[in-house]
Structure formats: structure tokens, C-alpha cells
PDB file of C-alpha atoms in Angstrom:
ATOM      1  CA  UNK A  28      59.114  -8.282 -58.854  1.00  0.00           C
ATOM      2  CA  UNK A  29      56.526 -11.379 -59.014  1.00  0.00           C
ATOM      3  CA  UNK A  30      53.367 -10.686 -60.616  1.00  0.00           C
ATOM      4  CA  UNK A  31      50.799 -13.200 -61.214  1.00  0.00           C
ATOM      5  CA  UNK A  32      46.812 -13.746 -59.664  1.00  0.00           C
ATOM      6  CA  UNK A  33      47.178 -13.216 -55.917  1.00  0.00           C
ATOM      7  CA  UNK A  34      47.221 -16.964 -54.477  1.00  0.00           C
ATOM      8  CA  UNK A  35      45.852 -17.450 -50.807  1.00  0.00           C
ATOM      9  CA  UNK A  36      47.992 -16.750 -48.280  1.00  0.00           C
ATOM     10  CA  UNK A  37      51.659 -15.966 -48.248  1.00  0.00           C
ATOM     11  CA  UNK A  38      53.059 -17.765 -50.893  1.00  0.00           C
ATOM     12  CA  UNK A  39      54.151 -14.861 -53.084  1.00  0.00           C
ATOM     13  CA  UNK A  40      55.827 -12.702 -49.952  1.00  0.00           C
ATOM     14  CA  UNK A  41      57.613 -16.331 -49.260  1.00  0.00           C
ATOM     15  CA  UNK A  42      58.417 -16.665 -52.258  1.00  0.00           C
ATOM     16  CA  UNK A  43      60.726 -13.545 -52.855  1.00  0.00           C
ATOM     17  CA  UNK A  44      61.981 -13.656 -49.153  1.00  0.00           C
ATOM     18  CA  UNK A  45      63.189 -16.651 -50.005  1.00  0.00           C
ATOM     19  CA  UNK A  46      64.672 -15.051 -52.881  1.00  0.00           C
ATOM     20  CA  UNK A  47      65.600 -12.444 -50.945  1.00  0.00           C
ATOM     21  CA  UNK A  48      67.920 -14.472 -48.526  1.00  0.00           C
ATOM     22  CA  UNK A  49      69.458 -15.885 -51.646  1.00  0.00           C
ATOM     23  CA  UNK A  50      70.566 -12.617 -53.003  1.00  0.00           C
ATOM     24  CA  UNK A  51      71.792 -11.066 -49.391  1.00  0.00           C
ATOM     25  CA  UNK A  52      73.997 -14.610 -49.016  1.00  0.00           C
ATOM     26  CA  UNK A  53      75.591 -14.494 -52.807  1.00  0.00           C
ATOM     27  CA  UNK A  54      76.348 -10.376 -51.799  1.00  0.00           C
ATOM     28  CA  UNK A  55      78.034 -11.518 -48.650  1.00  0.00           C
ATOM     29  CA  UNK A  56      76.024  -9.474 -46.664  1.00  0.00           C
ATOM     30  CA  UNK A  57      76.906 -10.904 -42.978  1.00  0.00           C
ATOM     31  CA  UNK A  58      74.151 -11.133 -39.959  1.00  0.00           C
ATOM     32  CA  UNK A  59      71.240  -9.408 -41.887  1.00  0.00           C
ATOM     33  CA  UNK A  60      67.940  -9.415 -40.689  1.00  0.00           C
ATOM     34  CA  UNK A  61      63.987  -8.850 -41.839  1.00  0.00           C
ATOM     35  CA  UNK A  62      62.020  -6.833 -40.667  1.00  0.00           C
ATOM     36  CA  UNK A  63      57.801  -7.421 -41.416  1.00  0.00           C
ATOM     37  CA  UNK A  64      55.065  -5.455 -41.271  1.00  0.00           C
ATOM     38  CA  UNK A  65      51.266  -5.108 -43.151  1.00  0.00           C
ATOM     39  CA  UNK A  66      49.370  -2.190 -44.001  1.00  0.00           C
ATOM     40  CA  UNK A  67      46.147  -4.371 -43.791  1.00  0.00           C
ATOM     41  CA  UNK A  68      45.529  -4.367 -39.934  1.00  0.00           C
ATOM     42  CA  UNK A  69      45.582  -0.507 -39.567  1.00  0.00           C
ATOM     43  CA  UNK A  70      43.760  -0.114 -42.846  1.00  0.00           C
ATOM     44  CA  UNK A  71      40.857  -2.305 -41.929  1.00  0.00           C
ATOM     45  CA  UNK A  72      40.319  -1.016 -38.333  1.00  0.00           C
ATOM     46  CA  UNK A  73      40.394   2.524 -40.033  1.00  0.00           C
ATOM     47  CA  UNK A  74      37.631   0.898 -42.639  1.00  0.00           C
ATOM     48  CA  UNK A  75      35.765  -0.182 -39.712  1.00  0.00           C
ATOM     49  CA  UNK A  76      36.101   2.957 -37.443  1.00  0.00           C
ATOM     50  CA  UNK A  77      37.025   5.997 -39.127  1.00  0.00           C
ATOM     51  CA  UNK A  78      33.699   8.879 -38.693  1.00  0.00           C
ATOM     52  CA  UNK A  79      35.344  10.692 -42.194  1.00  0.00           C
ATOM     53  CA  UNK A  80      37.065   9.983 -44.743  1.00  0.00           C
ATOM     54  CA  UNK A  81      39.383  12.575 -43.703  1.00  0.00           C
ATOM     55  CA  UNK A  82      40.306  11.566 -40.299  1.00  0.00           C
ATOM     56  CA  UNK A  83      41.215   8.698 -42.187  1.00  0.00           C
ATOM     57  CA  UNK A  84      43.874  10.159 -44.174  1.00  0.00           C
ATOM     58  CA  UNK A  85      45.173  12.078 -41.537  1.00  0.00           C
ATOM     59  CA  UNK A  86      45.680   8.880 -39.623  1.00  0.00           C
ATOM     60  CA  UNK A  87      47.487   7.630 -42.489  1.00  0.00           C
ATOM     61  CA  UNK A  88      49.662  10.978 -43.474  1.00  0.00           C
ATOM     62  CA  UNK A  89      50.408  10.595 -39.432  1.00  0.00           C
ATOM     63  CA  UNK A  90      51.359   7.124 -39.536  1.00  0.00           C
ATOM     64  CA  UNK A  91      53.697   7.288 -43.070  1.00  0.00           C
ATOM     65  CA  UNK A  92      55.330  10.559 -41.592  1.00  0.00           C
ATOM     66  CA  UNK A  93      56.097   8.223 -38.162  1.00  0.00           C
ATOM     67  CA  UNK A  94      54.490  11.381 -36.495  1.00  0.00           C
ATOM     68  CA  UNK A  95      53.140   9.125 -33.473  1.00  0.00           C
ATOM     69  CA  UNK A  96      52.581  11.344 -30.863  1.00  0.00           C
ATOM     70  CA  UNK A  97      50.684  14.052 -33.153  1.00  0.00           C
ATOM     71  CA  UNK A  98      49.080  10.798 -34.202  1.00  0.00           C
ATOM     72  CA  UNK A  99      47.349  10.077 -30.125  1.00  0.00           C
ATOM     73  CA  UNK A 100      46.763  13.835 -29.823  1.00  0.00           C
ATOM     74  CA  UNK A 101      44.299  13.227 -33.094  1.00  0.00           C
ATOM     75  CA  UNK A 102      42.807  10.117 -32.061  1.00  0.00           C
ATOM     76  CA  UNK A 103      42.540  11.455 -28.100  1.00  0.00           C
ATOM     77  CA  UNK A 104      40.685  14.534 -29.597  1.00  0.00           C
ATOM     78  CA  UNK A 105      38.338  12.300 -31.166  1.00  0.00           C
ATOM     79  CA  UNK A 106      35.208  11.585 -29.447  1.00  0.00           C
ATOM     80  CA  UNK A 107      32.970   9.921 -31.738  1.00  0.00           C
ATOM     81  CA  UNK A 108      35.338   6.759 -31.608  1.00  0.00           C
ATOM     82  CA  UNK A 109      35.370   3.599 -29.545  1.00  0.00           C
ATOM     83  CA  UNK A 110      37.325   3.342 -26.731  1.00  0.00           C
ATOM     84  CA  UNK A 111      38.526  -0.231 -28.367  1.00  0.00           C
ATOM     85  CA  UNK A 112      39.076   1.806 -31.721  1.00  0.00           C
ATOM     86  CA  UNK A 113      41.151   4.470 -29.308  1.00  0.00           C
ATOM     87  CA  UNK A 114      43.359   1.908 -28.149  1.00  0.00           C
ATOM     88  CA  UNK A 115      44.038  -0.007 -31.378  1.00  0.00           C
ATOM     89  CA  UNK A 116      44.886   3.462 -33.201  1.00  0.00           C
ATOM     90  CA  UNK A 117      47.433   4.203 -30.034  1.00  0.00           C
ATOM     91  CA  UNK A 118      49.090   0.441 -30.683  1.00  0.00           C
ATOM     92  CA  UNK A 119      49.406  -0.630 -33.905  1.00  0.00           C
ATOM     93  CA  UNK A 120      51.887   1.390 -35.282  1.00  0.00           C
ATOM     94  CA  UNK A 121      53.646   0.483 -32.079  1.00  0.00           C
ATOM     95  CA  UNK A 122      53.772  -3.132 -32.609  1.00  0.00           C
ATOM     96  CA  UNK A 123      57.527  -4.823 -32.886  1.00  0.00           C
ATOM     97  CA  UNK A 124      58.760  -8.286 -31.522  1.00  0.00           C
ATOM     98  CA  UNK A 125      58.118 -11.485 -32.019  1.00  0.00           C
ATOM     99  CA  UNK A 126      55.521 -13.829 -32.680  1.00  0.00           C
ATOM    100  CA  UNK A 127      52.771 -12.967 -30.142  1.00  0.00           C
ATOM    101  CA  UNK A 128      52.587  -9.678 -32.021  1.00  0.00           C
ATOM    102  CA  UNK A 129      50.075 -11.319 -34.520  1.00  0.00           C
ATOM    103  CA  UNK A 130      48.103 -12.239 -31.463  1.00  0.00           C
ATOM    104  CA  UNK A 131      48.161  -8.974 -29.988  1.00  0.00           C
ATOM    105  CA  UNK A 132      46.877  -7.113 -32.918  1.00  0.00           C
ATOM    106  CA  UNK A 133      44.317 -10.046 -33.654  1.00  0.00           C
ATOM    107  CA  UNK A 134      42.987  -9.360 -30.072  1.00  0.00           C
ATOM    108  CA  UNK A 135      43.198  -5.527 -30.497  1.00  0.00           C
ATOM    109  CA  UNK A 136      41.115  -5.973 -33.987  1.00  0.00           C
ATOM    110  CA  UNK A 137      38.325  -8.137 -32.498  1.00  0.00           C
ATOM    111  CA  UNK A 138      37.395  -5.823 -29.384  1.00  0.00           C
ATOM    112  CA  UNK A 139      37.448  -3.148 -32.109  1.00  0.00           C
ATOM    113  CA  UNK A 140      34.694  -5.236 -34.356  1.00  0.00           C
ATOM    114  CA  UNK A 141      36.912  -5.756 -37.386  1.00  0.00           C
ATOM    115  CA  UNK A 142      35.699  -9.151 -39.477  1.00  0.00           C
ATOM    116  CA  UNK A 143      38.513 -11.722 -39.194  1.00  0.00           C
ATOM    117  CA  UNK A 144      38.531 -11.941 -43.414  1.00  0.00           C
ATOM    118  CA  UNK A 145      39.583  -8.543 -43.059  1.00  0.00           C
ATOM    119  CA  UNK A 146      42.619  -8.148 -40.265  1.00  0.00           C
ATOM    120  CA  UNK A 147      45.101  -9.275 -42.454  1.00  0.00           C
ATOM    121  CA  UNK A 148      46.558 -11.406 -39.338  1.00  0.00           C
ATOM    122  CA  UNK A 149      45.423 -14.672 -41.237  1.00  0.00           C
ATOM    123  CA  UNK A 150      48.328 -13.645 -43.927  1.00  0.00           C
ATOM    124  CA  UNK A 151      50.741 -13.025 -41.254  1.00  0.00           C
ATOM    125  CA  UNK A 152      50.378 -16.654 -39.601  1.00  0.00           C
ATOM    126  CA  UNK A 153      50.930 -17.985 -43.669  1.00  0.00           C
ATOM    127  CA  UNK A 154      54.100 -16.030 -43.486  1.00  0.00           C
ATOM    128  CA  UNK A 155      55.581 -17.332 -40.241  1.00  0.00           C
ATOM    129  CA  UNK A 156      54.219 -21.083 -40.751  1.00  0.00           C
ATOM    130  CA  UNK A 157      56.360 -21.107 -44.188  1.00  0.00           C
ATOM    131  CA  UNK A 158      59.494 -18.962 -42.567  1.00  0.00           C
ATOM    132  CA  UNK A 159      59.655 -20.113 -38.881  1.00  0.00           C
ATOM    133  CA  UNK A 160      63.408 -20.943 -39.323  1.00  0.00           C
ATOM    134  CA  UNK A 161      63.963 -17.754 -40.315  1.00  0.00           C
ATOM    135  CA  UNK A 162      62.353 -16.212 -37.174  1.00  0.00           C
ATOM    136  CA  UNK A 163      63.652 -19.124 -34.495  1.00  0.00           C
ATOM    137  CA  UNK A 164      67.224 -17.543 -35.601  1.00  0.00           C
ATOM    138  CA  UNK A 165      66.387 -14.304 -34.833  1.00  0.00           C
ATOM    139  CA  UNK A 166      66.471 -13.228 -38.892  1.00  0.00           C
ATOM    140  CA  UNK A 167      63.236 -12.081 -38.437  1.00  0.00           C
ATOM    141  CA  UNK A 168      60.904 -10.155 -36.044  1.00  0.00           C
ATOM    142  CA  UNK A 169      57.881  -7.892 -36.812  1.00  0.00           C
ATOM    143  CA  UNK A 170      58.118  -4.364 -36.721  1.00  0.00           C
ATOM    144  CA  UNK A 171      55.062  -2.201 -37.413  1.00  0.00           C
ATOM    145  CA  UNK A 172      56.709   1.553 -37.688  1.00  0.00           C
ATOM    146  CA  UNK A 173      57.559   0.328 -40.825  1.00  0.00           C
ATOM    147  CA  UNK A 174      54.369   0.985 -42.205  1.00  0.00           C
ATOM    148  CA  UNK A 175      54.134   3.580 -45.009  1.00  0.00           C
ATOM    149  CA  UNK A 176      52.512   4.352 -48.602  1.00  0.00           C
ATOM    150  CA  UNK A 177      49.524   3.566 -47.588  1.00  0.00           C
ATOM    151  CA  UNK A 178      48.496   4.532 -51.544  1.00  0.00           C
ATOM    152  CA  UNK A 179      50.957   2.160 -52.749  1.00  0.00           C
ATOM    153  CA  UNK A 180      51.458  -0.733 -50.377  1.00  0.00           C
ATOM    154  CA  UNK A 181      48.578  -3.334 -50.392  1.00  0.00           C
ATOM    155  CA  UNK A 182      49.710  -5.940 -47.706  1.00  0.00           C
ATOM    156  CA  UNK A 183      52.612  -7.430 -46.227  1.00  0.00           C
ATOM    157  CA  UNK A 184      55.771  -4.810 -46.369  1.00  0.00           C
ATOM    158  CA  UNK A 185      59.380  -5.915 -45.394  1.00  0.00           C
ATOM    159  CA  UNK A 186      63.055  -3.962 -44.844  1.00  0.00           C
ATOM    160  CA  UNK A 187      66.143  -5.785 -44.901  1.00  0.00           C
ATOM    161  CA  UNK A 188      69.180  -4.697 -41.959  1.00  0.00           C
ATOM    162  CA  UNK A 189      72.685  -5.319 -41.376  1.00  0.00           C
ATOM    163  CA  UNK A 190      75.431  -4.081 -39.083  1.00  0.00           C
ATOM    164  CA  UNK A 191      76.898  -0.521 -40.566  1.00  0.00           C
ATOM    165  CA  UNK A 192      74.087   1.033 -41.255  1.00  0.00           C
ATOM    166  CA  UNK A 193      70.691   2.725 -39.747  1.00  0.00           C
ATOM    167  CA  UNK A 194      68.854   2.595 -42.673  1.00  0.00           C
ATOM    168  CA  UNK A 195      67.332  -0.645 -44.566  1.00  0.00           C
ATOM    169  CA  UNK A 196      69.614  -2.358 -47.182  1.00  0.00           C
ATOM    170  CA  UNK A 197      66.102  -3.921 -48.821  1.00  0.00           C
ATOM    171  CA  UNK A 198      63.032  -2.555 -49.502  1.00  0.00           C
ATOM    172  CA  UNK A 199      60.371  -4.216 -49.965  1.00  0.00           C
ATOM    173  CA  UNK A 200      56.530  -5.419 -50.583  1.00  0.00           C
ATOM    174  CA  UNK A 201      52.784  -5.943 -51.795  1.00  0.00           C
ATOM    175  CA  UNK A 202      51.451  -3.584 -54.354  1.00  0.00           C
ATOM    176  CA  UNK A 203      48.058  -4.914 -55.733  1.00  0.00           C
ATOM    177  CA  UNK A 204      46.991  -1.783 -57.722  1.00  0.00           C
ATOM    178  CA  UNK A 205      50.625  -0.538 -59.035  1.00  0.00           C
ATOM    179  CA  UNK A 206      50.055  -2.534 -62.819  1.00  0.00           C
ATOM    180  CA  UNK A 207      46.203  -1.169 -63.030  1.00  0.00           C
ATOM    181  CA  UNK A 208      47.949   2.007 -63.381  1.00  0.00           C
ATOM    182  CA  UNK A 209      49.543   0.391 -67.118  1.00  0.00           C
ATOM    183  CA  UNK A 210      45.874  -1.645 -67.812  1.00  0.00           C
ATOM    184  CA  UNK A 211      46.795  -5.089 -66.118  1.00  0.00           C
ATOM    185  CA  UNK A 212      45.628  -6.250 -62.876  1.00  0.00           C
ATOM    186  CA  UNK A 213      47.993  -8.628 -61.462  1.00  0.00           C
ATOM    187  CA  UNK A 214      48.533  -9.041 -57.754  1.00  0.00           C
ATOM    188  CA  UNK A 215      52.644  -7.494 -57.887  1.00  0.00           C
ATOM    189  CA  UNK A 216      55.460  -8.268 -54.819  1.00  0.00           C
ATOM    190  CA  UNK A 217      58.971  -6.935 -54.756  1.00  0.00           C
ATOM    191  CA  UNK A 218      61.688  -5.500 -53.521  1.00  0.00           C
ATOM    192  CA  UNK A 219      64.766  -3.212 -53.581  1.00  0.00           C
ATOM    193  CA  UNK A 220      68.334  -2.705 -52.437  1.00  0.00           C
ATOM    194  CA  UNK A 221      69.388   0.367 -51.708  1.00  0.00           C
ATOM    195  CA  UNK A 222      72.612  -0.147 -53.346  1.00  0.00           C
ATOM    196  CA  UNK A 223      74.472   3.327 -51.637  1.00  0.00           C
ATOM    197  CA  UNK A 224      73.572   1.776 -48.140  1.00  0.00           C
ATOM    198  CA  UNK A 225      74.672  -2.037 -49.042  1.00  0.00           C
ATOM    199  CA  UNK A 226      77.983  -0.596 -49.846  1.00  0.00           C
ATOM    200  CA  UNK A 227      78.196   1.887 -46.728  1.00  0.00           C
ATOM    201  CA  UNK A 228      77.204  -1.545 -44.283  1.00  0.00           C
ATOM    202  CA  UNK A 229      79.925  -3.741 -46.469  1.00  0.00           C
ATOM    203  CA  UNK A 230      82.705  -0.924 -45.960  1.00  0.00           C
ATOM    204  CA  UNK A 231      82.024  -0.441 -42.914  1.00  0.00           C
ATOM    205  CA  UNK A 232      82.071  -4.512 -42.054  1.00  0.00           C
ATOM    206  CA  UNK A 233      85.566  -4.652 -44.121  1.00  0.00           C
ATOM    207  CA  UNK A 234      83.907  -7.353 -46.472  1.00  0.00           C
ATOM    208  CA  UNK A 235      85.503  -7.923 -49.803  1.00  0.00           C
ATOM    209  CA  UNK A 236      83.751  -8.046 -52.649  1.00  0.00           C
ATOM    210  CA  UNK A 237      85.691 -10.075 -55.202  1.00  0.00           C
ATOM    211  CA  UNK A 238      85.081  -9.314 -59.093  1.00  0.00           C
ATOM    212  CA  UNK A 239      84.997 -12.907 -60.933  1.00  0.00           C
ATOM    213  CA  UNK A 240      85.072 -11.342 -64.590  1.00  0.00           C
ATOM    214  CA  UNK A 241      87.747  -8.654 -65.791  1.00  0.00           C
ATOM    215  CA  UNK A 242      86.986  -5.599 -68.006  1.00  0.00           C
ATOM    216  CA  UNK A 243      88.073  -5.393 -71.474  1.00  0.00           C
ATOM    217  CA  UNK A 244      89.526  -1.907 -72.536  1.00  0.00           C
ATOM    218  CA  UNK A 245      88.885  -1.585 -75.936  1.00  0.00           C
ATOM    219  CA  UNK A 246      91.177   1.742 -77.861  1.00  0.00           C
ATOM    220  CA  UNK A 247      90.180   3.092 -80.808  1.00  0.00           C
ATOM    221  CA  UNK A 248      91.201   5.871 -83.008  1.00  0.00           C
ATOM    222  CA  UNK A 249      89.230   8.725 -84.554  1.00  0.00           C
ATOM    223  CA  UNK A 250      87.332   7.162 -87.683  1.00  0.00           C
ATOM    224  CA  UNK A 251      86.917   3.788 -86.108  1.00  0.00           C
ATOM    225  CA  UNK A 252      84.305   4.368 -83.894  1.00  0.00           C
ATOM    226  CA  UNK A 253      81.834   2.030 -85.704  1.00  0.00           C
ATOM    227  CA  UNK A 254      84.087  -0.841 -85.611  1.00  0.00           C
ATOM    228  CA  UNK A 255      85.067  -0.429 -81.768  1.00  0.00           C
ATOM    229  CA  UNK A 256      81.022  -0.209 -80.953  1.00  0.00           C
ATOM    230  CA  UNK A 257      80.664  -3.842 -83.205  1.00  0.00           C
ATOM    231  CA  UNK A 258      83.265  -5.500 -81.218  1.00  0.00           C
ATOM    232  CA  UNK A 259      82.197  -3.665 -77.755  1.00  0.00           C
ATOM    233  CA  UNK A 260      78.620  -5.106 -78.792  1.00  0.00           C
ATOM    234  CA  UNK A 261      80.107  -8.714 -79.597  1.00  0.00           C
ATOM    235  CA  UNK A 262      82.018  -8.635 -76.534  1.00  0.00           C
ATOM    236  CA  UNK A 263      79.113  -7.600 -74.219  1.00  0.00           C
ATOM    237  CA  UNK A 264      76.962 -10.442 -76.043  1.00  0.00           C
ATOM    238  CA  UNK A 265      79.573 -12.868 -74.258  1.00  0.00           C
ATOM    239  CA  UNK A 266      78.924 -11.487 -70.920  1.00  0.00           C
ATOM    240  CA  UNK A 267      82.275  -9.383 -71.173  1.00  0.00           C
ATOM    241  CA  UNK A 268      82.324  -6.393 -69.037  1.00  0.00           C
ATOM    242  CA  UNK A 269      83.553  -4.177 -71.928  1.00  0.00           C
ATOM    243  CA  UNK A 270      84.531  -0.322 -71.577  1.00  0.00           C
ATOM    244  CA  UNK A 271      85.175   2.017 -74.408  1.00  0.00           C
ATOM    245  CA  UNK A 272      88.127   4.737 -74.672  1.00  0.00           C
ATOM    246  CA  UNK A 273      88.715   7.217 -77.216  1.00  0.00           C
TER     247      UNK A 273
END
């Protein structure tokens, strides 16, 4: 996790992709991929467009659960909004490709009157400007069913894929308000690998992970507990992976 004041831009969400390519290339994680997506479009159209507060978290509840077509059968049934609004619900969650995606929901956002400050699609051009290689080798694309946690997510979101599994390896993303919950307010990024589904995709790739250090056994008998915990301690202190047997 970074924490620190949230600079302009993307710097932060480059910052730990970079960090994050690091990581997948030490794990020898083969042909992996990212995956981006941002709360902030859908959340400021809804700011902009929503009649109540709770067709607003409906819309949300609908989008988390991926529940798209119960999704269109709410917005359809709802009179009172726009017919830009209508078709900016129907497509954002939609969104995946390249590039011109960022257009695409820029355009969809401006017919629907959302202020430019707010689309989020400002951020999104940071983040390709500072990772175009990235996306000119096909690493990464935009995906926006990946959208979710709408109470926890803040911005920019991110999964990381690989061959041998359907589910994401890396989890990942903005979340502003998670430290107000402990009394500090610090803009927050991170991420996650799902450790049970890194090892199902490297199985399944036959990729060997080789283990640099050795463990050290150490035996003890009844009475010497204390001592074996000392040296397990003094061991561990020189980065020794150090077990303990009875």
C-alpha cells in the first residue's frame, strides 16, 4: 500500500503498477496482463443524474453484483432520467478495449452534463501517458465490469491475469477514505495477490519456483524448549527460514 497526500494525476496508481510488474516478473509469472478500470465515471454521472438517493444505490448494488441486465430493466423503468443519462447507465459498465475507451466514456459523460473536473477520464489519460508501453504490448487494456465496492474504491481499480486461471492473480486500487476509518486522512493505493490462484495459474503453466534459502530443522528435547526458541529467534534474525520440532 502507498499512502501519502493524493498528488495530481496518476502518479500513485503508476507508481505501484510499476511495482506491480516488478513483483509479477521476480514470481515468474509468464504473459500476465492488467486490467483498468475507475469507479469515478459511473459515480459522477450517478452524482449528476440520479432522482434519489436510492436509485443510486441500486445502480451501484446492480453494478458490484455484475447484475447488468436487471441493471437496464431499472434504468429503462426510469422515466424521470435523460435519454443521454439512459444511455451512459446502459454503457459504462460495458466499457472494455483499448484506448478510445477513455474517449467514449468522455463523450458519453458530456452529452450527459457531467463537469469535466469530475469524469475522472482526465486521471485515466495520466495513467496511459505514463504506461503506454505497457498498453502498445497488449499488457494492458481497460475493462469496466471490473467495477465494484463502490463504498470502498475511490478511483482507478486494477486486476492482474495470467494463463491458468479465470480469476485475477492481483487485486488492486484507490481507497481515499479507508485510513479516516483509523483518524488519518491520507489518499491510500494498493494491491493484492491472491496467492491460492497465483499458484493454481503457475501449476497449471508447469513453472518452477526455485527456493534460494534452505530450512533449518531445529530438535529439541522436553525441558529445552526455551533454548530451542533463543536459537530459532537468532536464526530467524539472520533471515533463516527456521522450523521447530519437538
Amino acid at each position: 500500500t502507498r499512502t501519502a497526500r493524493r498528488p495530481r494525476g496518476a502518479a500513485a496508481e503508476v507508481e505501484v503498477v510499476a511495482l506491480l510488474a516488478e513483483v509479477l516478473a521476480k514470481l515468474g509469472v509468464p504473459a500476465w496482463r492488467v486490467v483498468f478500470g475507475s469507479v469515478t465515471p459511473l459515480t459522477a454521472l450517478l452524482a449528476n443524474c440520479a432522482p434519489s438517493p436510492d436509485f443510486r444505490e441500486r445502480v451501484l448494488a446492480l453494478v458490484h453484483d455484475s447484475d447488468l441486465v436487471t441493471l437496464d430493466e431499472l434504468v429503462d423503468a426510469t422515466p424521470t432520467l435523460k435519454p443521454s443519462a439512459v444511455r451512459a447507465l446502459h454503457a459504462i459498465p460495458r466499457m472494455h478495449g483499448g484506448l478510445k475507451v477513455i474517449d467514449k466514456i468522455d463523450a458519453l459523460l458530456a452529452e450527459a452534463d457531467v463537469p469535466v473536473a469530475e469524469r475522472g477520464c482526465q486521471e485515466l489519460r495520466a495513467l496511459v501517458a505514463k504506461l503506454g508501453d505497457l498498453f502498445d504490448d497488449g499488457r494492458a487494456s481497460f475493462d469496466f465490469s471490473i467495477i465494484n465496492s463502490f463504498d470502498y474504491y475511490t478511483g482507478i481499480i486494477f486486476r492482474g491475469y495470467t494463463f491458468g486461471t479465470g480469476d485475477a492473480i492481483v487485486k488492486g486500487g484507490r481507497y481515499d477514505h479507508l485510513l479516516e476509518k483509523f483518524g488519518k486522512e491520507f489518499a491510500s493505493i494498493g494491491f493484492v495477490i491472491v496467492i491460492d490462484e497465483l499458484m493454481n495459474a503457475l501449476i497449471r503453466q508447469k513453472v518452477r519456483i526455485v527456493y534460494t534459502r534452505k530450512n533449518t530443522l531445529i530438535l529439541y528435547d522436553e525441558g529445552k524448549q526455551r533454548e530451542a526458541i533463543a536459537l530459532a529467534k537468532d536464526f530467524r534474525r539472520k533471515a533463516k527460514n527456521t522450523e521447530l520440532i519437538k
